[in-house]
């Protein structure tokens, strides 16, 4: 069997060790003096050539400031009782802004004491003016962590602040007391949106006296979630105006390029920024690690995973608390399994290694967080789920198995390792993916680049409409009112036509017997999560939750679903009931979905280029179907079979940028259309990655497809490494290759229904995008094409004709005519 | 695309040409339509006077007051209203003239700030009759007047009597008063919600605890041609949208029947009277 093209890592000898049964690991006694700096030295000595860049950040001293003079004496005493006798400089700065009534955003690194920046003003205003505060956290878990601090300050000083968490778990009888008497209410955007704003009259007392609004983890509010939150905050402000309140907003963010812009966009008001941290920091080293080349022709390197495992084993064996970040749930499970084979082979001992990701149940996650904090776990393997501020204590070593896709994401994860007084080590292991290799070749890009901008599009029409509905439910709209950037009377007239609003004189009233907030999910995908139910031996246990977008790719019947590295097989999927029934299995393989995407152009907003080579952006209809799956053996990565999948198509309208070339142009340039098609697939690969880089977006924010623009066929890479034309069900449409009209088109589409505003700016960047993609493919060190330029390919000898890289170059050059 | 063109035209007719500054009306509607949904048709306008149709009087612009008085010998099933002064039950005032019976008809059950009580009926026992007053809004603009009329009706020593009012009618009215920045006149009044005591006493063996069920089982009274309460929202909507009086008189009758049933059912709360479904039916 030829090596699977989708997994160039199949040839990786580094993985072979994982396939063989392990001898129980020698119990390396933890050396109490060994620290992360020693490990860094050892790695550099042993693996010098693999380390393409090393950055040492010296320990940083603390910069202090005194308490503000006007600080309430009881509050100051409470802080002193908690061991806080003065503030870091940035804390003082933030507190000064907030107490002067200026909205402020704090964007300092992880563990710099951000929460005090908002606890202090909130407490001060409560003590001196009797003002209330609203805290918003993206998740319940984060809320609990941050409030623990506050509660201790409050208790230490007997400050009398009544703090309440108001979320889905708050019992009904407690809710009224919270609304009436809560001084500080901690909640999340979803609850504010569905549970508080639509019932604002019950919160009248709270809103009338609201002095401070805190929004933590600001950087998570990007894209769809951020666009929704901006609208929820528009609704909040509208209601606060009704009650005559004008609170000060304090926002906290991890490192992003544009904290002021994002904060100002969310709250629609100017914001002061505090960016310099005054907190101390132990010395930190960062290694950029590129796995060794094992096949120069194919541009194949050893897998990132093999290198990650190597570093993780050394770290854990040295007794260093270690976190490994993987970029997918599957990868998380696989790495967990391998590490557990090494360190948790003895079932009589408590486990040292654990996996952590979104699908686990909340209780399970809380348990792991606790074990990490108290040190009973040595190593955790996580998806981005632990990137946020969940309190897991300080760790020594952080390993990134592959570039997470964004600069901010990488730094956020790396920030997980680092203590105030101990050295820490971060290792970014490059995978064979294009962006990873781009960074390995241009370390300065990563090390010096400004982190990404977090973008929101609060006026995205679908999102805006949903919130205009919700807002109309909350308070009637009146003529002359503003809400968002689109023409409000038109939106209201539309809703009137829909029968949910009634216009009477100068106002629009909600008239439908429905509760619009319940129909809007702030995190996108209104359809809710799937529950995974273990039915092994007549059991009926809910073991995990999976969101809709990943369900189609992970829960089809026959899929192997990995949980805590234990394989379960999906027996039955109830799509409408959102349930997957699984049984424990001993399968030695995992499954990988095969999906096809079809695009149809609905409308072009702008068009450039020539009659033969055009570039445009506009609206498209996307249909995605999971047609089957591959079975892949653990360890060897052999493809050992296929299975069919029957699931509903996922459809959406969104915006896209596309490049289209005519058959005339292609027939003059290429000896055969097959080669041209191969070139399109390679060009699409390069364009997609460079687009993510230039837009400073996540790779997944864009979808890519090669099709004909009218939804007839789409091109995929077949098992022979060549492009082939397929229908939505995977049927071969190869005859279209010879049709008189042949217009292959590369699409990069915004991966959110309705689009979140990525396509238009990308169209404006089309010149630079093509130039960069061209130089990327032209200057790649490989011979015929590799995952770092045009995607994984077979050598030309196995393909006949032009090498994949040359074909892609030719297509990109023709596209340049479209500028 | 013809539907969309029609929608665009309709929108343009109703609201005049698109504003010169903003995005074209039609274009926006087309974008929304394409992204998600379909349009609903709205009917013509033209309104007959509501007061006449309900046999009431307009006491403020858009606010109709319907008054009815029932002689004390009026019976609901086997129970005459005249028995109210004899009621001795927990929560029921010694002086039954203090009772203020309350029932609302609303735009729906969704709750929250987007639901309106467009008809509010109050009932009060007088020395020679049981008087009902119902206020009906002809449109949203009359809501402040309606709330004001309610406030004027409440006396400081009133005892509210309702059926499920603690969890439904009163919170809803509290929201409406808050929305208009008016103090809630009902807040703090003693409140006898008949739902739970009646259910405890007579609920055994009944299919559900609804007012109508209790009325049939306990009072032996079957309403003729009664409009189900759930149809009230649609009836007002039809009036608002199309100016059709339609079922509004039926809703008003239903609201009155509810208030009368409450008054009669008060007499079945106490321990002294032993009324079972069986004896009620015999009577």
Short mmCIF file of C-alpha atoms in Angstrom, two decimals, chain A residues 197-202 204 208 242-243 461-462 465-466 469 473-476 486-487 490-491 493-494 496-504 508-515 602-603 605 619 653 754, chain B residues 7 10-11 14-15 19 22-23 25 28-29 31-42 47 107-115 138-142 171 175 178-180 233 236-237 240-241:
data_model
loop_
_atom_site.label_atom_id
_atom_site.label_comp_id
_atom_site.label_asym_id
_atom_site.label_seq_id
_atom_site.Cartn_x
_atom_site.Cartn_y
_atom_site.Cartn_z
CA UNK A 197 -31.72 41.41 29.48
CA UNK A 198 -35.11 39.98 28.43
CA UNK A 199 -36.17 40.24 32.10
CA UNK A 200 -34.51 43.58 32.81
CA UNK A 201 -37.44 44.96 34.79
CA UNK A 202 -36.72 42.39 37.48
CA UNK A 204 -34.25 47.35 37.71
CA UNK A 208 -30.14 51.64 38.25
CA UNK A 242 -33.53 53.33 30.16
CA UNK A 243 -32.54 53.08 33.81
CA UNK A 461 -26.66 41.32 8.87
CA UNK A 462 -27.85 37.99 10.28
CA UNK A 465 -31.03 41.16 12.85
CA UNK A 466 -31.17 38.59 15.63
CA UNK A 469 -35.31 41.22 17.46
CA UNK A 473 -38.53 42.41 22.82
CA UNK A 474 -36.74 44.19 25.65
CA UNK A 475 -37.87 47.74 24.91
CA UNK A 476 -39.94 49.08 22.04
CA UNK A 486 -27.29 49.39 9.23
CA UNK A 487 -30.39 51.43 8.61
CA UNK A 490 -35.42 49.22 7.36
CA UNK A 491 -34.59 46.35 9.68
CA UNK A 493 -39.83 47.31 8.75
CA UNK A 494 -38.51 43.93 7.77
CA UNK A 496 -42.78 44.06 10.91
CA UNK A 497 -43.23 42.22 7.63
CA UNK A 498 -42.16 39.06 9.39
CA UNK A 499 -44.97 39.59 11.84
CA UNK A 500 -42.89 39.87 14.98
CA UNK A 501 -43.10 43.63 15.39
CA UNK A 502 -46.01 46.00 15.22
CA UNK A 503 -45.48 49.62 14.35
CA UNK A 504 -47.72 52.05 16.05
CA UNK A 508 -42.23 49.39 17.15
CA UNK A 509 -43.54 46.83 19.64
CA UNK A 510 -42.80 43.15 20.02
CA UNK A 511 -45.94 41.29 19.18
CA UNK A 512 -45.04 37.64 18.70
CA UNK A 513 -45.65 35.02 21.36
CA UNK A 514 -42.03 33.96 21.47
CA UNK A 515 -38.86 34.67 23.37
CA UNK A 602 -24.63 33.67 -6.13
CA UNK A 603 -23.50 37.23 -6.61
CA UNK A 605 -19.83 42.34 -5.29
CA UNK A 619 -21.72 35.69 -2.01
CA UNK A 653 -24.52 31.12 2.46
CA UNK A 754 -23.39 34.84 6.45
CA UNK B 7 -41.47 42.26 -0.74
CA UNK B 10 -44.40 46.35 -0.48
CA UNK B 11 -41.76 47.68 1.86
CA UNK B 14 -45.39 51.32 3.16
CA UNK B 15 -42.45 53.37 4.16
CA UNK B 19 -33.59 56.89 2.72
CA UNK B 22 -28.55 54.44 4.15
CA UNK B 23 -28.37 51.32 2.09
CA UNK B 25 -34.19 49.27 1.40
CA UNK B 28 -31.10 45.04 2.37
CA UNK B 29 -34.33 43.08 2.34
CA UNK B 31 -29.82 40.30 1.38
CA UNK B 32 -31.70 39.26 4.49
CA UNK B 33 -34.11 37.12 2.54
CA UNK B 34 -31.34 35.34 0.78
CA UNK B 35 -29.48 34.77 4.01
CA UNK B 36 -32.39 33.37 5.90
CA UNK B 37 -36.09 33.57 5.55
CA UNK B 38 -39.36 34.31 3.90
CA UNK B 39 -41.77 37.17 4.26
CA UNK B 40 -45.19 37.26 5.82
CA UNK B 41 -48.10 39.03 4.28
CA UNK B 42 -49.78 41.83 6.11
CA UNK B 47 -60.60 50.04 12.03
CA UNK B 107 -49.96 38.68 23.99
CA UNK B 108 -48.52 35.32 24.95
CA UNK B 109 -46.91 33.10 27.49
CA UNK B 110 -43.29 33.82 26.60
CA UNK B 111 -42.84 36.02 29.65
CA UNK B 112 -40.15 38.64 29.96
CA UNK B 113 -40.43 42.21 28.81
CA UNK B 114 -41.91 41.42 25.42
CA UNK B 115 -45.32 40.27 26.66
CA UNK B 138 -56.86 49.44 21.24
CA UNK B 139 -53.09 49.77 20.73
CA UNK B 140 -49.82 49.98 22.62
CA UNK B 141 -50.18 53.73 23.04
CA UNK B 142 -53.02 53.12 25.49
CA UNK B 171 -45.16 39.57 37.67
CA UNK B 175 -42.98 44.42 34.45
CA UNK B 178 -41.73 49.18 35.52
CA UNK B 179 -41.51 49.66 31.77
CA UNK B 180 -43.61 52.81 32.14
CA UNK B 233 -53.14 36.58 21.81
CA UNK B 236 -55.69 40.90 19.70
CA UNK B 237 -53.05 40.47 17.01
CA UNK B 240 -53.84 45.21 15.71
CA UNK B 241 -52.77 44.05 12.30
#
